[in-house]
Amino acid sequence: KAGVTQTPRYLIKTRGQQVTLSCSPISGHRSVSWYQQTPGQGLQFLFEYFSETQRNKGNFPGRFSGRQFSNSRSEMNVSTLELGDSALYLCASSLKLGLQGNTEAFFGQGTRLTVV
Amino acid sequence: QKEVEQDPGPLSVPEGAIVSLNCTYSNSAFQYFMWYRQYSRKGPELLMYTYSSGNKEDGRFTAQVDKSSKYISLFIRDSQPSDSATYLCAMSDTGGFKTIFGAGTRLFVKA
């Protein structure tokens, strides 16, 4: 079966611009969570959606937002980009909420965002 | 201080060595302890998880949790070049649905 698909794989944006990243979960999965990965901070939780509703949110500024569509595909948006937003953005899809002990949660390959 | 501390390495070992990867944490509410493996240009994949304390073994991999010391370990026996990756520890409590990750340790296994 198809895995989690993130598009685009690579992106270069200028400070001040906005960007939208997409995540298509595994068929049948209703949960999509987003993470930011940087060398200094590691993997940090952004937010999680389940059945089109945001269920949990991490400690990121309001410039980071997301949504989930009825087909479970999810997008995240970052407005007014800053240099520090350069990172690998990962999404994970799952049948249920959360990663704790969740053997059925799978990550995509990520979108590498570079802000210049 | 971060909730989860993990030495980023890199850790370089010869093929066949026993590898020990470790994390410490400060939140005593953590009950789920996970280890993920992440190859270059790939997303993390769950290797093992342990609920509460104790040991768990899966093939060449053993996960240990010492809640009294707030210390978890992943041991890899008979390490192979294909084990070269970044290993991330992660922890969650039972009530919330937020998982806290360590920074990841880069492991290189030399043939």
GROMACS .gro file of C-alpha atoms in nm, chain A residues 12-75:
model
   64
   12ILE     CA    1   1.327   2.757  -0.124
   13LYS     CA    2   1.148   3.070  -0.010
   14THR     CA    3   1.242   3.427   0.075
   15ARG     CA    4   1.196   3.587   0.417
   16GLY     CA    5   0.852   3.736   0.452
   17GLN     CA    6   0.686   3.501   0.206
   18GLN     CA    7   0.437   3.234   0.299
   19VAL     CA    8   0.445   2.865   0.217
   20THR     CA    9   0.199   2.576   0.206
   21LEU     CA   10   0.308   2.216   0.251
   22SER     CA   11   0.094   1.914   0.175
   23CYS     CA   12   0.063   1.571   0.335
   24SER     CA   13  -0.140   1.283   0.191
   25PRO     CA   14  -0.186   1.013   0.456
   26ILE     CA   15  -0.210   0.640   0.410
   27SER     CA   16  -0.552   0.539   0.286
   28GLY     CA   17  -0.790   0.495   0.579
   29HIS     CA   18  -0.581   0.698   0.823
   30ARG     CA   19  -0.770   0.986   0.979
   31SER     CA   20  -0.495   1.138   1.192
   32VAL     CA   21  -0.223   1.360   1.052
   33SER     CA   22   0.037   1.521   1.273
   34TRP     CA   23   0.309   1.767   1.176
   35TYR     CA   24   0.661   1.808   1.309
   36GLN     CA   25   0.950   2.046   1.254
   37GLN     CA   26   1.298   1.893   1.255
   38THR     CA   27   1.610   2.107   1.292
   39PRO     CA   28   1.966   2.012   1.391
   40GLY     CA   29   1.952   2.223   1.706
   41GLN     CA   30   1.604   2.147   1.835
   42GLY     CA   31   1.541   1.801   1.696
   43LEU     CA   32   1.187   1.695   1.617
   44GLN     CA   33   0.920   1.927   1.758
   45PHE     CA   34   0.546   1.874   1.748
   46LEU     CA   35   0.348   2.135   1.559
   47PHE     CA   36  -0.013   2.011   1.557
   48GLU     CA   37  -0.233   1.711   1.496
   49TYR     CA   38  -0.557   1.680   1.304
   50PHE     CA   39  -0.816   1.406   1.324
   51SER     CA   40  -1.130   1.401   1.113
   52GLU     CA   41  -1.076   1.760   1.000
   53THR     CA   42  -1.041   1.896   1.356
   54GLN     CA   43  -0.724   2.015   1.522
   55ARG     CA   44  -0.689   1.801   1.833
   56ASN     CA   45  -0.353   1.908   1.971
   57LYS     CA   46  -0.113   2.193   1.919
   58GLY     CA   47   0.252   2.244   2.006
   59ASN     CA   48   0.429   2.561   2.116
   60PHE     CA   49   0.472   2.737   1.787
   61PRO     CA   50   0.367   3.092   1.698
   62GLY     CA   51   0.043   3.162   1.518
   63ARG     CA   52   0.232   3.198   1.189
   64PHE     CA   53   0.215   2.819   1.175
   65SER     CA   54  -0.128   2.690   1.089
   66GLY     CA   55  -0.282   2.384   0.935
   67ARG     CA   56  -0.598   2.221   0.817
   68GLN     CA   57  -0.730   1.885   0.718
   69PHE     CA   58  -0.970   1.807   0.440
   70SER     CA   59  -1.253   1.556   0.427
   71ASN     CA   60  -1.027   1.307   0.244
   72SER     CA   61  -0.780   1.335   0.538
   73ARG     CA   62  -0.518   1.515   0.333
   74SER     CA   63  -0.361   1.790   0.536
   75GLU     CA   64  -0.182   2.114   0.464
   0.00000   0.00000   0.00000
